[in-house]
Protein backbone atom coordinates (compact mmCIF):
# COMPACT_ATOMS: atom_id res chain seq x y z
CA UNK A 1 0.00 0.00 0.00
CA UNK A 2 1.27 3.47 -0.85
CA UNK A 3 2.49 5.70 1.96
CA UNK A 4 0.78 8.95 2.93
CA UNK A 5 2.24 12.25 1.81
CA UNK A 6 1.81 15.04 4.39
CA UNK A 7 3.03 18.63 4.05
CA UNK A 8 3.20 21.51 6.54
CA UNK A 9 2.77 25.11 5.45
CA UNK A 10 2.50 28.57 6.98
CA UNK A 11 4.35 31.85 7.41
CA UNK A 12 7.74 32.12 9.13
CA UNK A 13 7.82 31.23 12.81
CA UNK A 14 4.29 29.82 13.08
CA UNK A 15 5.57 26.50 14.42
CA UNK A 16 5.90 24.25 11.34
CA UNK A 17 9.21 22.71 12.40
CA UNK A 18 8.00 22.38 16.00
CA UNK A 19 4.99 20.33 14.86
CA UNK A 20 7.00 18.35 12.30
CA UNK A 21 9.41 17.38 15.10
CA UNK A 22 6.51 16.22 17.24
CA UNK A 23 5.18 14.13 14.38
CA UNK A 24 8.64 12.66 13.89
CA UNK A 25 8.74 11.63 17.57
CA UNK A 26 5.16 10.27 17.44
CA UNK A 27 5.84 8.11 14.37
CA UNK A 28 9.18 6.98 15.73
CA UNK A 29 7.74 5.95 19.11
CA UNK A 30 4.82 4.12 17.49
CA UNK A 31 7.19 2.37 15.05
CA UNK A 32 5.65 3.75 11.85
CA UNK A 33 7.96 4.06 8.85
CA UNK A 34 8.45 7.71 7.96
CA UNK A 35 10.69 10.03 6.01
CA UNK A 36 11.08 13.71 6.91
CA UNK A 37 12.17 16.27 4.35
CA UNK A 38 12.60 19.99 4.19
CA UNK A 39 11.95 22.16 1.19
CA UNK A 40 13.94 23.31 -0.64
CA UNK A 41 16.47 20.55 -0.04
CA UNK A 42 16.48 16.86 0.79
CA UNK A 43 18.97 15.69 -1.87
CA UNK A 44 22.56 16.79 -2.49
CA UNK A 45 21.54 18.67 -5.65
CA UNK A 46 18.47 20.24 -4.01
CA UNK A 47 20.52 21.44 -1.04
CA UNK A 48 22.90 23.23 -3.42
CA UNK A 49 19.91 24.92 -5.05
CA UNK A 50 18.60 25.83 -1.57
CA UNK A 51 21.86 27.60 -0.70
CA UNK A 52 21.64 29.54 -3.97
CA UNK A 53 18.07 30.66 -3.23
CA UNK A 54 18.75 31.73 0.37
CA UNK A 55 22.15 33.41 -0.13
CA UNK A 56 22.26 37.16 0.54
CA UNK A 57 24.70 37.44 -2.39
CA UNK A 58 21.80 36.71 -4.72
CA UNK A 59 19.68 39.72 -3.85
CA UNK A 60 19.27 40.49 -7.58
CA UNK A 61 17.44 37.19 -8.16
CA UNK A 62 14.09 37.82 -9.83
CA UNK A 63 10.87 36.09 -8.89
CA UNK A 64 10.71 33.82 -11.91
CA UNK A 65 14.28 32.64 -11.38
CA UNK A 66 13.48 31.94 -7.72
CA UNK A 67 10.30 30.00 -8.59
CA UNK A 68 12.10 27.89 -11.21
CA UNK A 69 14.93 27.14 -8.78
CA UNK A 70 12.45 25.97 -6.15
CA UNK A 71 10.82 23.77 -8.80
CA UNK A 72 14.18 22.40 -9.94
CA UNK A 73 15.03 21.43 -6.35
CA UNK A 74 11.59 19.87 -5.97
CA UNK A 75 11.78 17.87 -9.20
CA UNK A 76 15.00 16.28 -8.01
CA UNK A 77 13.57 15.57 -4.54
CA UNK A 78 10.40 13.98 -5.95
CA UNK A 79 12.19 11.73 -8.40
CA UNK A 80 15.09 10.74 -6.20
CA UNK A 81 13.39 10.44 -2.82
CA UNK A 82 9.64 11.01 -2.50
CA UNK A 83 8.24 8.76 -5.25
CA UNK A 84 10.28 5.68 -4.25
CA UNK A 85 9.45 6.19 -0.55
CA UNK A 86 5.70 6.47 -1.16
CA UNK A 87 5.81 3.37 -3.37
CA UNK A 88 7.52 1.57 -0.52
CA UNK A 89 4.66 2.44 1.86
CA UNK A 90 6.63 5.05 3.80
CA UNK A 91 4.88 8.13 5.22
CA UNK A 92 6.57 11.20 3.74
CA UNK A 93 6.44 14.48 5.66
CA UNK A 94 7.62 17.71 4.09
CA UNK A 95 8.27 21.01 5.93
CA UNK A 96 6.99 23.34 3.13
CA UNK A 97 6.03 22.25 -0.40
CA UNK A 98 4.11 23.58 -3.43
CA UNK A 99 1.90 25.94 -1.42
CA UNK A 100 5.02 27.82 -0.30
CA UNK A 101 5.79 28.45 -3.98
CA UNK A 102 2.22 29.66 -4.44
CA UNK A 103 2.39 32.00 -1.42
CA UNK A 104 5.94 33.34 -1.84
CA UNK A 105 6.54 33.42 -5.59
CA UNK A 106 2.92 33.48 -6.78
CA UNK A 107 1.38 35.94 -4.33
CA UNK A 108 4.22 37.85 -2.67
CA UNK A 109 6.53 38.18 -5.70
CA UNK A 110 3.57 38.60 -8.00
CA UNK A 111 4.08 35.78 -10.51
CA UNK A 112 0.38 34.97 -10.15
CA UNK A 113 -1.85 31.98 -9.58
CA UNK A 114 -1.85 30.63 -13.15
CA UNK A 115 1.92 30.62 -13.55
CA UNK A 116 2.53 28.88 -10.23
CA UNK A 117 -0.31 26.40 -10.64
CA UNK A 118 1.05 25.38 -14.06
CA UNK A 119 4.60 25.23 -12.73
CA UNK A 120 3.57 23.08 -9.76
CA UNK A 121 1.64 20.71 -12.03
CA UNK A 122 4.56 20.33 -14.44
CA UNK A 123 6.97 19.77 -11.58
CA UNK A 124 4.92 17.33 -9.50
CA UNK A 125 2.63 15.47 -11.90
CA UNK A 126 0.54 13.12 -9.81
CA UNK A 127 2.61 13.41 -6.62
CA UNK A 128 0.16 15.60 -4.70
CA UNK A 129 0.04 15.64 -0.88
CA UNK A 130 -2.74 13.56 0.68
CA UNK A 131 -2.95 16.20 3.41
CA UNK A 132 -1.53 19.68 3.82
CA UNK A 133 -1.59 21.27 7.26
CA UNK A 134 -1.70 25.06 7.05
CA UNK A 135 -0.63 26.50 10.39
CA UNK A 136 -2.67 29.66 10.33
CA UNK A 137 -1.26 32.76 12.03
CA UNK A 138 -0.67 36.28 10.65
CA UNK A 139 3.04 37.18 10.19
CA UNK A 140 3.11 40.06 12.71
CA UNK A 141 1.96 37.75 15.45
CA UNK A 142 4.39 35.00 14.42
CA UNK A 143 7.40 37.35 14.35
CA UNK A 144 6.47 38.82 17.72
CA UNK A 145 6.29 35.33 19.22
CA UNK A 146 9.61 34.36 17.69
CA UNK A 147 11.31 37.57 18.91
CA UNK A 148 11.99 39.11 15.45
CA UNK A 149 13.02 37.84 12.01
CA UNK A 150 16.37 36.20 11.21
CA UNK A 151 18.44 38.92 9.51
CA UNK A 152 20.82 36.43 7.88
CA UNK A 153 18.14 34.73 5.82
CA UNK A 154 17.42 36.62 2.60
CA UNK A 155 13.71 35.75 2.58
CA UNK A 156 13.09 36.44 6.28
CA UNK A 157 14.63 39.91 6.08
CA UNK A 158 11.94 41.04 3.59
CA UNK A 159 9.51 43.71 4.79
CA UNK A 160 6.41 42.91 6.81
CA UNK A 161 4.30 43.88 3.76
CA UNK A 162 5.95 41.03 1.85
CA UNK A 163 4.97 38.57 4.57
CA UNK A 164 1.41 39.92 4.65
CA UNK A 165 1.22 39.07 0.92
CA UNK A 166 2.59 35.59 1.67
CA UNK A 167 -0.14 35.12 4.26
CA UNK A 168 -2.83 36.30 1.81
CA UNK A 169 -1.43 33.84 -0.74
CA UNK A 170 -1.76 30.98 1.73
CA UNK A 171 -5.36 31.98 2.45
CA UNK A 172 -6.07 32.00 -1.30
CA UNK A 173 -4.55 28.58 -1.99
CA UNK A 174 -6.33 27.14 1.06
CA UNK A 175 -9.65 28.29 -0.39
CA UNK A 176 -8.74 26.84 -3.82
CA UNK A 177 -7.94 23.37 -2.44
CA UNK A 178 -10.20 22.88 0.60
CA UNK A 179 -10.15 19.07 0.23
CA UNK A 180 -6.39 18.87 0.60
CA UNK A 181 -5.51 21.86 2.82
CA UNK A 182 -6.67 21.89 6.44
CA UNK A 183 -6.27 25.17 8.34
CA UNK A 184 -5.21 24.83 11.95
CA UNK A 185 -5.12 27.73 14.42
CA UNK A 186 -1.39 28.13 15.16
CA UNK A 187 -1.84 30.67 17.95
CA UNK A 188 -2.52 28.03 20.62
CA UNK A 189 0.42 26.74 22.67
CA UNK A 190 2.50 23.97 21.06
CA UNK A 191 0.60 21.20 22.91
CA UNK A 192 -2.75 22.60 21.79
CA UNK A 193 -1.65 22.86 18.16
CA UNK A 194 -0.25 19.33 18.27
CA UNK A 195 -3.57 17.91 19.51
CA UNK A 196 -5.29 19.42 16.47
CA UNK A 197 -2.49 18.35 14.10
CA UNK A 198 -2.43 14.69 15.11
CA UNK A 199 -6.24 14.46 15.17
CA UNK A 200 -6.42 15.67 11.55
CA UNK A 201 -3.55 13.41 10.46
CA UNK A 202 -5.16 10.33 12.03
CA UNK A 203 -8.53 11.15 10.51
CA UNK A 204 -7.22 11.90 7.01
CA UNK A 205 -4.19 9.65 6.37
CA UNK A 206 -2.94 6.11 7.03
CA UNK A 207 -0.97 7.31 10.06
CA UNK A 208 -2.24 5.72 13.30
N1 LIG B 1 2.49 27.00 19.52
C1 LIG B 1 3.56 27.72 19.89
N2 LIG B 1 3.48 28.64 20.86
C2 LIG B 1 4.56 29.39 21.22
N3 LIG B 1 5.77 29.30 20.66
C3 LIG B 1 5.92 28.39 19.67
C4 LIG B 1 4.83 27.56 19.23
N4 LIG B 1 5.27 26.76 18.24
C5 LIG B 1 6.57 27.08 18.05
N5 LIG B 1 6.97 28.04 18.91
C6 LIG B 1 8.29 28.69 18.97
O1 LIG B 1 8.32 29.64 17.92
C7 LIG B 1 9.58 29.63 17.27
C8 LIG B 1 9.39 29.28 15.79
O2 LIG B 1 8.90 27.93 15.69
P1 LIG B 1 9.30 27.00 14.46
O3 LIG B 1 10.75 27.07 14.20
O4 LIG B 1 8.70 25.69 14.73
O5 LIG B 1 8.51 27.75 13.30
P2 LIG B 1 8.62 27.52 11.72
O6 LIG B 1 7.24 27.70 11.21
O7 LIG B 1 9.30 26.25 11.44
O8 LIG B 1 9.51 28.77 11.30
P3 LIG B 1 10.35 28.95 9.93
O9 LIG B 1 9.38 29.34 8.88
O10 LIG B 1 11.28 30.07 10.29
O11 LIG B 1 11.05 27.66 9.64
C9 LIG B 1 10.44 28.64 18.04
O12 LIG B 1 11.19 29.34 18.99
C10 LIG B 1 9.42 27.73 18.71
O13 LIG B 1 9.92 27.17 19.89
MG1 LIG C 1 10.97 25.82 10.25
PDB file of C-alpha atoms and ligand atoms in Angstrom:
ATOM      1  CA  UNK A   1       0.000   0.000   0.000  1.00  0.00           C
ATOM      2  CA  UNK A   2       1.272   3.470  -0.848  1.00  0.00           C
ATOM      3  CA  UNK A   3       2.488   5.703   1.959  1.00  0.00           C
ATOM      4  CA  UNK A   4       0.776   8.953   2.934  1.00  0.00           C
ATOM      5  CA  UNK A   5       2.241  12.250   1.814  1.00  0.00           C
ATOM      6  CA  UNK A   6       1.812  15.038   4.389  1.00  0.00           C
ATOM      7  CA  UNK A   7       3.035  18.634   4.049  1.00  0.00           C
ATOM      8  CA  UNK A   8       3.197  21.507   6.544  1.00  0.00           C
ATOM      9  CA  UNK A   9       2.767  25.110   5.449  1.00  0.00           C
ATOM     10  CA  UNK A  10       2.505  28.572   6.976  1.00  0.00           C
ATOM     11  CA  UNK A  11       4.348  31.848   7.412  1.00  0.00           C
ATOM     12  CA  UNK A  12       7.737  32.124   9.131  1.00  0.00           C
ATOM     13  CA  UNK A  13       7.815  31.232  12.807  1.00  0.00           C
ATOM     14  CA  UNK A  14       4.286  29.824  13.076  1.00  0.00           C
ATOM     15  CA  UNK A  15       5.567  26.495  14.424  1.00  0.00           C
ATOM     16  CA  UNK A  16       5.898  24.246  11.344  1.00  0.00           C
ATOM     17  CA  UNK A  17       9.213  22.713  12.401  1.00  0.00           C
ATOM     18  CA  UNK A  18       8.000  22.377  16.005  1.00  0.00           C
ATOM     19  CA  UNK A  19       4.989  20.331  14.864  1.00  0.00           C
ATOM     20  CA  UNK A  20       6.995  18.353  12.299  1.00  0.00           C
ATOM     21  CA  UNK A  21       9.413  17.384  15.102  1.00  0.00           C
ATOM     22  CA  UNK A  22       6.510  16.215  17.245  1.00  0.00           C
ATOM     23  CA  UNK A  23       5.176  14.128  14.379  1.00  0.00           C
ATOM     24  CA  UNK A  24       8.643  12.657  13.894  1.00  0.00           C
ATOM     25  CA  UNK A  25       8.737  11.631  17.569  1.00  0.00           C
ATOM     26  CA  UNK A  26       5.161  10.271  17.439  1.00  0.00           C
ATOM     27  CA  UNK A  27       5.839   8.106  14.367  1.00  0.00           C
ATOM     28  CA  UNK A  28       9.184   6.978  15.726  1.00  0.00           C
ATOM     29  CA  UNK A  29       7.738   5.949  19.106  1.00  0.00           C
ATOM     30  CA  UNK A  30       4.822   4.123  17.486  1.00  0.00           C
ATOM     31  CA  UNK A  31       7.191   2.366  15.052  1.00  0.00           C
ATOM     32  CA  UNK A  32       5.652   3.751  11.848  1.00  0.00           C
ATOM     33  CA  UNK A  33       7.961   4.062   8.851  1.00  0.00           C
ATOM     34  CA  UNK A  34       8.454   7.705   7.955  1.00  0.00           C
ATOM     35  CA  UNK A  35      10.685  10.033   6.015  1.00  0.00           C
ATOM     36  CA  UNK A  36      11.082  13.708   6.913  1.00  0.00           C
ATOM     37  CA  UNK A  37      12.166  16.266   4.345  1.00  0.00           C
ATOM     38  CA  UNK A  38      12.604  19.988   4.186  1.00  0.00           C
ATOM     39  CA  UNK A  39      11.950  22.164   1.188  1.00  0.00           C
ATOM     40  CA  UNK A  40      13.938  23.315  -0.644  1.00  0.00           C
ATOM     41  CA  UNK A  41      16.471  20.545  -0.037  1.00  0.00           C
ATOM     42  CA  UNK A  42      16.482  16.858   0.785  1.00  0.00           C
ATOM     43  CA  UNK A  43      18.965  15.694  -1.870  1.00  0.00           C
ATOM     44  CA  UNK A  44      22.556  16.786  -2.494  1.00  0.00           C
ATOM     45  CA  UNK A  45      21.538  18.670  -5.652  1.00  0.00           C
ATOM     46  CA  UNK A  46      18.466  20.235  -4.012  1.00  0.00           C
ATOM     47  CA  UNK A  47      20.521  21.442  -1.035  1.00  0.00           C
ATOM     48  CA  UNK A  48      22.895  23.231  -3.425  1.00  0.00           C
ATOM     49  CA  UNK A  49      19.912  24.924  -5.048  1.00  0.00           C
ATOM     50  CA  UNK A  50      18.598  25.835  -1.570  1.00  0.00           C
ATOM     51  CA  UNK A  51      21.856  27.596  -0.704  1.00  0.00           C
ATOM     52  CA  UNK A  52      21.638  29.536  -3.967  1.00  0.00           C
ATOM     53  CA  UNK A  53      18.067  30.660  -3.234  1.00  0.00           C
ATOM     54  CA  UNK A  54      18.747  31.727   0.371  1.00  0.00           C
ATOM     55  CA  UNK A  55      22.154  33.409  -0.130  1.00  0.00           C
ATOM     56  CA  UNK A  56      22.260  37.158   0.540  1.00  0.00           C
ATOM     57  CA  UNK A  57      24.697  37.442  -2.387  1.00  0.00           C
ATOM     58  CA  UNK A  58      21.803  36.705  -4.720  1.00  0.00           C
ATOM     59  CA  UNK A  59      19.678  39.718  -3.852  1.00  0.00           C
ATOM     60  CA  UNK A  60      19.275  40.488  -7.583  1.00  0.00           C
ATOM     61  CA  UNK A  61      17.441  37.193  -8.164  1.00  0.00           C
ATOM     62  CA  UNK A  62      14.086  37.823  -9.828  1.00  0.00           C
ATOM     63  CA  UNK A  63      10.870  36.085  -8.892  1.00  0.00           C
ATOM     64  CA  UNK A  64      10.713  33.817 -11.912  1.00  0.00           C
ATOM     65  CA  UNK A  65      14.281  32.638 -11.378  1.00  0.00           C
ATOM     66  CA  UNK A  66      13.481  31.938  -7.722  1.00  0.00           C
ATOM     67  CA  UNK A  67      10.300  30.000  -8.588  1.00  0.00           C
ATOM     68  CA  UNK A  68      12.104  27.895 -11.206  1.00  0.00           C
ATOM     69  CA  UNK A  69      14.927  27.136  -8.777  1.00  0.00           C
ATOM     70  CA  UNK A  70      12.447  25.967  -6.148  1.00  0.00           C
ATOM     71  CA  UNK A  71      10.825  23.768  -8.797  1.00  0.00           C
ATOM     72  CA  UNK A  72      14.175  22.401  -9.936  1.00  0.00           C
ATOM     73  CA  UNK A  73      15.032  21.430  -6.345  1.00  0.00           C
ATOM     74  CA  UNK A  74      11.588  19.875  -5.968  1.00  0.00           C
ATOM     75  CA  UNK A  75      11.780  17.871  -9.203  1.00  0.00           C
ATOM     76  CA  UNK A  76      15.001  16.278  -8.013  1.00  0.00           C
ATOM     77  CA  UNK A  77      13.568  15.570  -4.543  1.00  0.00           C
ATOM     78  CA  UNK A  78      10.398  13.984  -5.949  1.00  0.00           C
ATOM     79  CA  UNK A  79      12.188  11.732  -8.400  1.00  0.00           C
ATOM     80  CA  UNK A  80      15.087  10.738  -6.201  1.00  0.00           C
ATOM     81  CA  UNK A  81      13.388  10.439  -2.820  1.00  0.00           C
ATOM     82  CA  UNK A  82       9.635  11.012  -2.500  1.00  0.00           C
ATOM     83  CA  UNK A  83       8.238   8.764  -5.246  1.00  0.00           C
ATOM     84  CA  UNK A  84      10.281   5.679  -4.246  1.00  0.00           C
ATOM     85  CA  UNK A  85       9.452   6.195  -0.548  1.00  0.00           C
ATOM     86  CA  UNK A  86       5.696   6.471  -1.156  1.00  0.00           C
ATOM     87  CA  UNK A  87       5.807   3.372  -3.371  1.00  0.00           C
ATOM     88  CA  UNK A  88       7.522   1.574  -0.520  1.00  0.00           C
ATOM     89  CA  UNK A  89       4.661   2.441   1.864  1.00  0.00           C
ATOM     90  CA  UNK A  90       6.631   5.047   3.799  1.00  0.00           C
ATOM     91  CA  UNK A  91       4.879   8.126   5.217  1.00  0.00           C
ATOM     92  CA  UNK A  92       6.569  11.199   3.745  1.00  0.00           C
ATOM     93  CA  UNK A  93       6.443  14.483   5.656  1.00  0.00           C
ATOM     94  CA  UNK A  94       7.617  17.712   4.091  1.00  0.00           C
ATOM     95  CA  UNK A  95       8.269  21.008   5.926  1.00  0.00           C
ATOM     96  CA  UNK A  96       6.994  23.344   3.126  1.00  0.00           C
ATOM     97  CA  UNK A  97       6.026  22.247  -0.399  1.00  0.00           C
ATOM     98  CA  UNK A  98       4.105  23.584  -3.434  1.00  0.00           C
ATOM     99  CA  UNK A  99       1.899  25.944  -1.418  1.00  0.00           C
ATOM    100  CA  UNK A 100       5.015  27.822  -0.302  1.00  0.00           C
ATOM    101  CA  UNK A 101       5.792  28.451  -3.985  1.00  0.00           C
ATOM    102  CA  UNK A 102       2.224  29.657  -4.438  1.00  0.00           C
ATOM    103  CA  UNK A 103       2.390  32.001  -1.422  1.00  0.00           C
ATOM    104  CA  UNK A 104       5.944  33.335  -1.844  1.00  0.00           C
ATOM    105  CA  UNK A 105       6.537  33.421  -5.591  1.00  0.00           C
ATOM    106  CA  UNK A 106       2.925  33.480  -6.782  1.00  0.00           C
ATOM    107  CA  UNK A 107       1.378  35.938  -4.333  1.00  0.00           C
ATOM    108  CA  UNK A 108       4.224  37.852  -2.674  1.00  0.00           C
ATOM    109  CA  UNK A 109       6.535  38.176  -5.699  1.00  0.00           C
ATOM    110  CA  UNK A 110       3.570  38.599  -8.005  1.00  0.00           C
ATOM    111  CA  UNK A 111       4.077  35.784 -10.515  1.00  0.00           C
ATOM    112  CA  UNK A 112       0.383  34.972 -10.152  1.00  0.00           C
ATOM    113  CA  UNK A 113      -1.850  31.984  -9.576  1.00  0.00           C
ATOM    114  CA  UNK A 114      -1.852  30.633 -13.153  1.00  0.00           C
ATOM    115  CA  UNK A 115       1.921  30.621 -13.555  1.00  0.00           C
ATOM    116  CA  UNK A 116       2.534  28.882 -10.225  1.00  0.00           C
ATOM    117  CA  UNK A 117      -0.315  26.399 -10.642  1.00  0.00           C
ATOM    118  CA  UNK A 118       1.049  25.382 -14.059  1.00  0.00           C
ATOM    119  CA  UNK A 119       4.600  25.227 -12.730  1.00  0.00           C
ATOM    120  CA  UNK A 120       3.571  23.084  -9.759  1.00  0.00           C
ATOM    121  CA  UNK A 121       1.640  20.711 -12.032  1.00  0.00           C
ATOM    122  CA  UNK A 122       4.556  20.334 -14.444  1.00  0.00           C
ATOM    123  CA  UNK A 123       6.965  19.770 -11.579  1.00  0.00           C
ATOM    124  CA  UNK A 124       4.922  17.333  -9.497  1.00  0.00           C
ATOM    125  CA  UNK A 125       2.629  15.469 -11.905  1.00  0.00           C
ATOM    126  CA  UNK A 126       0.537  13.120  -9.812  1.00  0.00           C
ATOM    127  CA  UNK A 127       2.609  13.411  -6.622  1.00  0.00           C
ATOM    128  CA  UNK A 128       0.159  15.598  -4.701  1.00  0.00           C
ATOM    129  CA  UNK A 129       0.042  15.641  -0.876  1.00  0.00           C
ATOM    130  CA  UNK A 130      -2.737  13.558   0.685  1.00  0.00           C
ATOM    131  CA  UNK A 131      -2.953  16.201   3.405  1.00  0.00           C
ATOM    132  CA  UNK A 132      -1.528  19.682   3.817  1.00  0.00           C
ATOM    133  CA  UNK A 133      -1.594  21.268   7.257  1.00  0.00           C
ATOM    134  CA  UNK A 134      -1.697  25.058   7.053  1.00  0.00           C
ATOM    135  CA  UNK A 135      -0.627  26.504  10.391  1.00  0.00           C
ATOM    136  CA  UNK A 136      -2.671  29.658  10.330  1.00  0.00           C
ATOM    137  CA  UNK A 137      -1.263  32.759  12.034  1.00  0.00           C
ATOM    138  CA  UNK A 138      -0.668  36.278  10.645  1.00  0.00           C
ATOM    139  CA  UNK A 139       3.036  37.180  10.194  1.00  0.00           C
ATOM    140  CA  UNK A 140       3.107  40.065  12.712  1.00  0.00           C
ATOM    141  CA  UNK A 141       1.960  37.750  15.445  1.00  0.00           C
ATOM    142  CA  UNK A 142       4.392  35.005  14.416  1.00  0.00           C
ATOM    143  CA  UNK A 143       7.399  37.353  14.354  1.00  0.00           C
ATOM    144  CA  UNK A 144       6.471  38.821  17.722  1.00  0.00           C
ATOM    145  CA  UNK A 145       6.289  35.332  19.220  1.00  0.00           C
ATOM    146  CA  UNK A 146       9.614  34.359  17.688  1.00  0.00           C
ATOM    147  CA  UNK A 147      11.309  37.569  18.911  1.00  0.00           C
ATOM    148  CA  UNK A 148      11.991  39.110  15.452  1.00  0.00           C
ATOM    149  CA  UNK A 149      13.016  37.845  12.009  1.00  0.00           C
ATOM    150  CA  UNK A 150      16.368  36.195  11.206  1.00  0.00           C
ATOM    151  CA  UNK A 151      18.435  38.915   9.515  1.00  0.00           C
ATOM    152  CA  UNK A 152      20.817  36.430   7.878  1.00  0.00           C
ATOM    153  CA  UNK A 153      18.143  34.732   5.819  1.00  0.00           C
ATOM    154  CA  UNK A 154      17.422  36.622   2.598  1.00  0.00           C
ATOM    155  CA  UNK A 155      13.712  35.752   2.584  1.00  0.00           C
ATOM    156  CA  UNK A 156      13.087  36.437   6.276  1.00  0.00           C
ATOM    157  CA  UNK A 157      14.631  39.906   6.078  1.00  0.00           C
ATOM    158  CA  UNK A 158      11.944  41.044   3.594  1.00  0.00           C
ATOM    159  CA  UNK A 159       9.513  43.705   4.787  1.00  0.00           C
ATOM    160  CA  UNK A 160       6.407  42.910   6.815  1.00  0.00           C
ATOM    161  CA  UNK A 161       4.304  43.883   3.757  1.00  0.00           C
ATOM    162  CA  UNK A 162       5.949  41.025   1.854  1.00  0.00           C
ATOM    163  CA  UNK A 163       4.972  38.574   4.575  1.00  0.00           C
ATOM    164  CA  UNK A 164       1.411  39.918   4.650  1.00  0.00           C
ATOM    165  CA  UNK A 165       1.224  39.071   0.925  1.00  0.00           C
ATOM    166  CA  UNK A 166       2.589  35.586   1.666  1.00  0.00           C
ATOM    167  CA  UNK A 167      -0.140  35.124   4.261  1.00  0.00           C
ATOM    168  CA  UNK A 168      -2.828  36.301   1.811  1.00  0.00           C
ATOM    169  CA  UNK A 169      -1.425  33.838  -0.741  1.00  0.00           C
ATOM    170  CA  UNK A 170      -1.762  30.981   1.731  1.00  0.00           C
ATOM    171  CA  UNK A 171      -5.363  31.981   2.451  1.00  0.00           C
ATOM    172  CA  UNK A 172      -6.070  31.996  -1.297  1.00  0.00           C
ATOM    173  CA  UNK A 173      -4.548  28.584  -1.993  1.00  0.00           C
ATOM    174  CA  UNK A 174      -6.330  27.136   1.060  1.00  0.00           C
ATOM    175  CA  UNK A 175      -9.653  28.286  -0.388  1.00  0.00           C
ATOM    176  CA  UNK A 176      -8.741  26.839  -3.824  1.00  0.00           C
ATOM    177  CA  UNK A 177      -7.939  23.368  -2.438  1.00  0.00           C
ATOM    178  CA  UNK A 178     -10.204  22.880   0.601  1.00  0.00           C
ATOM    179  CA  UNK A 179     -10.146  19.074   0.230  1.00  0.00           C
ATOM    180  CA  UNK A 180      -6.385  18.874   0.600  1.00  0.00           C
ATOM    181  CA  UNK A 181      -5.505  21.855   2.821  1.00  0.00           C
ATOM    182  CA  UNK A 182      -6.672  21.888   6.440  1.00  0.00           C
ATOM    183  CA  UNK A 183      -6.274  25.170   8.336  1.00  0.00           C
ATOM    184  CA  UNK A 184      -5.211  24.827  11.954  1.00  0.00           C
ATOM    185  CA  UNK A 185      -5.117  27.727  14.424  1.00  0.00           C
ATOM    186  CA  UNK A 186      -1.395  28.132  15.165  1.00  0.00           C
ATOM    187  CA  UNK A 187      -1.837  30.669  17.955  1.00  0.00           C
ATOM    188  CA  UNK A 188      -2.522  28.034  20.622  1.00  0.00           C
ATOM    189  CA  UNK A 189       0.416  26.740  22.666  1.00  0.00           C
ATOM    190  CA  UNK A 190       2.505  23.974  21.063  1.00  0.00           C
ATOM    191  CA  UNK A 191       0.603  21.204  22.907  1.00  0.00           C
ATOM    192  CA  UNK A 192      -2.750  22.597  21.791  1.00  0.00           C
ATOM    193  CA  UNK A 193      -1.654  22.863  18.161  1.00  0.00           C
ATOM    194  CA  UNK A 194      -0.249  19.326  18.266  1.00  0.00           C
ATOM    195  CA  UNK A 195      -3.573  17.908  19.510  1.00  0.00           C
ATOM    196  CA  UNK A 196      -5.289  19.415  16.467  1.00  0.00           C
ATOM    197  CA  UNK A 197      -2.493  18.352  14.097  1.00  0.00           C
ATOM    198  CA  UNK A 198      -2.428  14.690  15.108  1.00  0.00           C
ATOM    199  CA  UNK A 199      -6.242  14.457  15.167  1.00  0.00           C
ATOM    200  CA  UNK A 200      -6.418  15.667  11.548  1.00  0.00           C
ATOM    201  CA  UNK A 201      -3.554  13.407  10.460  1.00  0.00           C
ATOM    202  CA  UNK A 202      -5.158  10.335  12.027  1.00  0.00           C
ATOM    203  CA  UNK A 203      -8.526  11.153  10.507  1.00  0.00           C
ATOM    204  CA  UNK A 204      -7.218  11.903   7.009  1.00  0.00           C
ATOM    205  CA  UNK A 205      -4.194   9.651   6.373  1.00  0.00           C
ATOM    206  CA  UNK A 206      -2.938   6.109   7.029  1.00  0.00           C
ATOM    207  CA  UNK A 207      -0.970   7.307  10.057  1.00  0.00           C
ATOM    208  CA  UNK A 208      -2.238   5.721  13.302  1.00  0.00           C
TER     209      UNK A 208
HETATM  210  N1  LIG B   1       2.486  27.002  19.520  1.00  0.00           N
HETATM  211  C1  LIG B   1       3.564  27.722  19.894  1.00  0.00           C
HETATM  212  N2  LIG B   1       3.479  28.641  20.863  1.00  0.00           N
HETATM  213  C2  LIG B   1       4.556  29.388  21.219  1.00  0.00           C
HETATM  214  N3  LIG B   1       5.771  29.299  20.656  1.00  0.00           N
HETATM  215  C3  LIG B   1       5.919  28.390  19.669  1.00  0.00           C
HETATM  216  C4  LIG B   1       4.834  27.556  19.232  1.00  0.00           C
HETATM  217  N4  LIG B   1       5.267  26.761  18.236  1.00  0.00           N
HETATM  218  C5  LIG B   1       6.569  27.083  18.054  1.00  0.00           C
HETATM  219  N5  LIG B   1       6.970  28.044  18.914  1.00  0.00           N
HETATM  220  C6  LIG B   1       8.286  28.688  18.973  1.00  0.00           C
HETATM  221  O1  LIG B   1       8.318  29.645  17.920  1.00  0.00           O
HETATM  222  C7  LIG B   1       9.579  29.627  17.265  1.00  0.00           C
HETATM  223  C8  LIG B   1       9.389  29.277  15.793  1.00  0.00           C
HETATM  224  O2  LIG B   1       8.903  27.933  15.686  1.00  0.00           O
HETATM  225  P1  LIG B   1       9.298  27.003  14.459  1.00  0.00           P
HETATM  226  O3  LIG B   1      10.751  27.067  14.203  1.00  0.00           O
HETATM  227  O4  LIG B   1       8.703  25.686  14.725  1.00  0.00           O
HETATM  228  O5  LIG B   1       8.511  27.753  13.298  1.00  0.00           O
HETATM  229  P2  LIG B   1       8.616  27.521  11.724  1.00  0.00           P
HETATM  230  O6  LIG B   1       7.237  27.702  11.206  1.00  0.00           O
HETATM  231  O7  LIG B   1       9.299  26.246  11.439  1.00  0.00           O
HETATM  232  O8  LIG B   1       9.515  28.766  11.296  1.00  0.00           O
HETATM  233  P3  LIG B   1      10.355  28.949   9.931  1.00  0.00           P
HETATM  234  O9  LIG B   1       9.377  29.341   8.880  1.00  0.00           O
HETATM  235  O10 LIG B   1      11.275  30.073  10.287  1.00  0.00           O
HETATM  236  O11 LIG B   1      11.049  27.661   9.645  1.00  0.00           O
HETATM  237  C9  LIG B   1      10.437  28.642  18.036  1.00  0.00           C
HETATM  238  O12 LIG B   1      11.189  29.338  18.986  1.00  0.00           O
HETATM  239  C10 LIG B   1       9.417  27.726  18.706  1.00  0.00           C
HETATM  240  O13 LIG B   1       9.923  27.169  19.889  1.00  0.00           O
HETATM  241 MG1  LIG B   2      10.971  25.816  10.246  1.00  0.00          MG
END
